[in-house]
Amino acid sequence: MAQNIGLSDGEWKLMNLLWEEAPRTIAQLVSSLKDDTGWTKGTIFMMLSRMNDKGVVRFETGGRSKLYYPVLKKEDATSYETGSFLNKVFGGSIGLMVASMAGQMDLTKEDIDELYAILREAEKEAGK
């Protein structure tokens, strides 16, 4: 069951760590994020509390530390975020998005081949 829950940039950082390896303690999260963000234990605790309230993480008490687990699946978060971005920026038009990205980026032959492969697969799925 997909969950339509948007994540802030900071929440994405925490979720990516939890999707990579769970469970994790606050101390482990602080250690993993200190160079990138400089967040304190208190900041991460507050963020995890809000994320628990939103239903995207859960915790269990394990010895002296809480162990945090992701509840929201990465695929669901990615799907929701992609759809939200597509609607917000391109009015839901995949064609406009691809045209914009192709016009702004130097696509390599590998990029173009990958796009063709994605389109061929989508065409097969649409024919079912």
mmCIF file of C-alpha atoms in Angstrom:
data_model
loop_
_atom_site.group_PDB
_atom_site.id
_atom_site.type_symbol
_atom_site.label_atom_id
_atom_site.label_comp_id
_atom_site.label_asym_id
_atom_site.label_seq_id
_atom_site.Cartn_x
_atom_site.Cartn_y
_atom_site.Cartn_z
ATOM 1 C CA MET A 1 0.000 0.000 0.000
ATOM 2 C CA ALA A 2 1.582 3.247 -1.165
ATOM 3 C CA GLN A 3 1.734 6.125 1.254
ATOM 4 C CA ASN A 4 1.406 9.658 -0.051
ATOM 5 C CA ILE A 5 3.735 11.320 2.390
ATOM 6 C CA GLY A 6 6.126 14.038 1.319
ATOM 7 C CA LEU A 7 9.546 14.215 2.922
ATOM 8 C CA SER A 8 11.629 17.303 3.570
ATOM 9 C CA ASP A 9 15.250 17.368 2.385
ATOM 10 C CA GLY A 10 16.429 16.543 5.896
ATOM 11 C CA GLU A 11 13.976 13.683 6.224
ATOM 12 C CA TRP A 12 15.289 12.251 2.952
ATOM 13 C CA LYS A 13 18.800 12.230 4.447
ATOM 14 C CA LEU A 14 17.612 10.260 7.478
ATOM 15 C CA MET A 15 15.421 7.920 5.457
ATOM 16 C CA ASN A 16 18.220 7.131 3.001
ATOM 17 C CA LEU A 17 20.385 6.032 5.921
ATOM 18 C CA LEU A 18 17.580 3.913 7.373
ATOM 19 C CA TRP A 19 16.769 2.357 3.986
ATOM 20 C CA GLU A 20 20.464 1.554 3.609
ATOM 21 C CA GLU A 21 20.687 -0.159 6.997
ATOM 22 C CA ALA A 22 18.172 -0.569 9.783
ATOM 23 C CA PRO A 23 17.819 -0.455 12.649
ATOM 24 C CA ARG A 24 19.993 2.486 13.596
ATOM 25 C CA THR A 25 20.347 4.419 16.812
ATOM 26 C CA ILE A 26 20.394 8.195 17.084
ATOM 27 C CA ALA A 27 24.121 8.013 17.854
ATOM 28 C CA GLN A 28 24.725 6.093 14.616
ATOM 29 C CA LEU A 29 22.664 8.611 12.637
ATOM 30 C CA VAL A 30 24.511 11.560 14.209
ATOM 31 C CA SER A 31 27.834 9.942 13.344
ATOM 32 C CA SER A 32 26.776 9.277 9.748
ATOM 33 C CA LEU A 33 25.471 12.815 9.204
ATOM 34 C CA LYS A 34 27.931 14.946 11.195
ATOM 35 C CA ASP A 35 30.243 15.817 8.287
ATOM 36 C CA ASP A 36 27.402 16.456 5.841
ATOM 37 C CA THR A 37 24.971 18.334 8.081
ATOM 38 C CA GLY A 38 26.510 19.075 11.466
ATOM 39 C CA TRP A 39 23.198 18.113 13.067
ATOM 40 C CA THR A 40 23.205 17.517 16.801
ATOM 41 C CA LYS A 41 21.637 14.619 18.642
ATOM 42 C CA GLY A 42 18.783 16.927 19.662
ATOM 43 C CA THR A 43 18.076 17.956 16.074
ATOM 44 C CA ILE A 44 17.986 14.368 14.864
ATOM 45 C CA PHE A 45 15.843 13.300 17.824
ATOM 46 C CA MET A 46 13.311 16.052 17.038
ATOM 47 C CA MET A 47 13.253 15.110 13.352
ATOM 48 C CA LEU A 48 12.788 11.415 14.149
ATOM 49 C CA SER A 49 9.962 12.279 16.561
ATOM 50 C CA ARG A 50 8.143 14.208 13.824
ATOM 51 C CA MET A 51 8.806 11.409 11.349
ATOM 52 C CA ASN A 52 7.410 8.888 13.827
ATOM 53 C CA ASP A 53 4.278 11.056 14.178
ATOM 54 C CA LYS A 54 3.958 11.110 10.363
ATOM 55 C CA GLY A 55 4.240 7.321 10.303
ATOM 56 C CA VAL A 56 7.388 7.100 8.176
ATOM 57 C CA VAL A 57 9.651 5.650 10.891
ATOM 58 C CA ARG A 58 9.094 3.567 14.001
ATOM 59 C CA PHE A 59 11.275 2.775 16.942
ATOM 60 C CA GLU A 60 11.817 0.018 19.435
ATOM 61 C CA THR A 61 13.613 0.294 22.721
ATOM 62 C CA GLY A 62 16.750 -1.819 22.530
ATOM 63 C CA GLY A 63 18.816 -1.762 25.683
ATOM 64 C CA ARG A 64 19.806 1.830 26.438
ATOM 65 C CA SER A 65 19.001 3.194 22.975
ATOM 66 C CA LYS A 66 15.987 3.432 20.733
ATOM 67 C CA LEU A 67 16.339 1.546 17.471
ATOM 68 C CA TYR A 68 14.841 3.311 14.451
ATOM 69 C CA TYR A 69 13.358 1.535 11.439
ATOM 70 C CA PRO A 70 11.854 2.877 8.209
ATOM 71 C CA VAL A 71 8.121 2.294 7.788
ATOM 72 C CA LEU A 72 7.752 4.157 4.514
ATOM 73 C CA LYS A 73 9.120 2.140 1.600
ATOM 74 C CA LYS A 74 11.695 3.862 -0.571
ATOM 75 C CA GLU A 75 9.724 2.976 -3.703
ATOM 76 C CA ASP A 76 6.602 4.668 -2.292
ATOM 77 C CA ALA A 77 8.516 7.803 -1.293
ATOM 78 C CA THR A 78 10.234 8.009 -4.676
ATOM 79 C CA SER A 79 6.996 7.477 -6.575
ATOM 80 C CA TYR A 80 5.156 10.139 -4.579
ATOM 81 C CA GLU A 81 8.000 12.648 -4.857
ATOM 82 C CA THR A 82 8.373 12.078 -8.602
ATOM 83 C CA GLY A 83 4.654 12.554 -9.202
ATOM 84 C CA SER A 84 4.581 15.648 -7.014
ATOM 85 C CA PHE A 85 7.548 17.171 -8.874
ATOM 86 C CA LEU A 86 6.092 16.304 -12.273
ATOM 87 C CA ASN A 87 2.744 17.906 -11.418
ATOM 88 C CA LYS A 88 4.217 20.962 -9.733
ATOM 89 C CA VAL A 89 6.852 21.821 -12.319
ATOM 90 C CA PHE A 90 5.560 20.369 -15.597
ATOM 91 C CA GLY A 91 1.786 20.211 -15.096
ATOM 92 C CA GLY A 92 1.958 16.420 -15.123
ATOM 93 C CA SER A 93 3.524 16.229 -18.591
ATOM 94 C CA ILE A 94 6.302 13.671 -18.863
ATOM 95 C CA GLY A 95 7.013 14.854 -22.400
ATOM 96 C CA LEU A 96 7.641 18.416 -21.240
ATOM 97 C CA MET A 97 9.916 17.183 -18.484
ATOM 98 C CA VAL A 98 12.002 15.004 -20.799
ATOM 99 C CA ALA A 99 12.196 17.762 -23.426
ATOM 100 C CA SER A 100 13.311 20.259 -20.783
ATOM 101 C CA MET A 101 15.946 17.935 -19.367
ATOM 102 C CA ALA A 102 17.217 16.941 -22.820
ATOM 103 C CA GLY A 103 17.492 20.591 -23.809
ATOM 104 C CA GLN A 104 19.431 21.560 -20.682
ATOM 105 C CA MET A 105 21.781 18.601 -20.381
ATOM 106 C CA ASP A 106 24.392 17.063 -22.617
ATOM 107 C CA LEU A 107 22.930 13.592 -22.999
ATOM 108 C CA THR A 108 25.430 10.839 -23.687
ATOM 109 C CA LYS A 109 24.736 7.962 -26.058
ATOM 110 C CA GLU A 110 24.268 5.785 -22.954
ATOM 111 C CA ASP A 111 21.679 8.227 -21.544
ATOM 112 C CA ILE A 112 19.747 8.171 -24.827
ATOM 113 C CA ASP A 113 19.913 4.362 -25.043
ATOM 114 C CA GLU A 114 18.626 4.148 -21.466
ATOM 115 C CA LEU A 115 15.718 6.481 -22.286
ATOM 116 C CA TYR A 116 14.819 4.393 -25.344
ATOM 117 C CA ALA A 117 14.902 1.212 -23.241
ATOM 118 C CA ILE A 118 12.603 2.799 -20.654
ATOM 119 C CA LEU A 119 10.203 3.931 -23.374
ATOM 120 C CA ARG A 120 10.181 0.496 -25.049
ATOM 121 C CA GLU A 121 9.356 -1.132 -21.697
ATOM 122 C CA ALA A 122 6.601 1.421 -21.047
ATOM 123 C CA GLU A 123 5.191 0.758 -24.510
ATOM 124 C CA LYS A 124 5.072 -3.004 -23.773
ATOM 125 C CA GLU A 125 3.312 -2.345 -20.449
ATOM 126 C CA ALA A 126 0.779 -0.001 -22.097
ATOM 127 C CA GLY A 127 -0.058 -2.696 -24.669
ATOM 128 C CA LYS A 128 -1.103 -5.213 -22.012
#
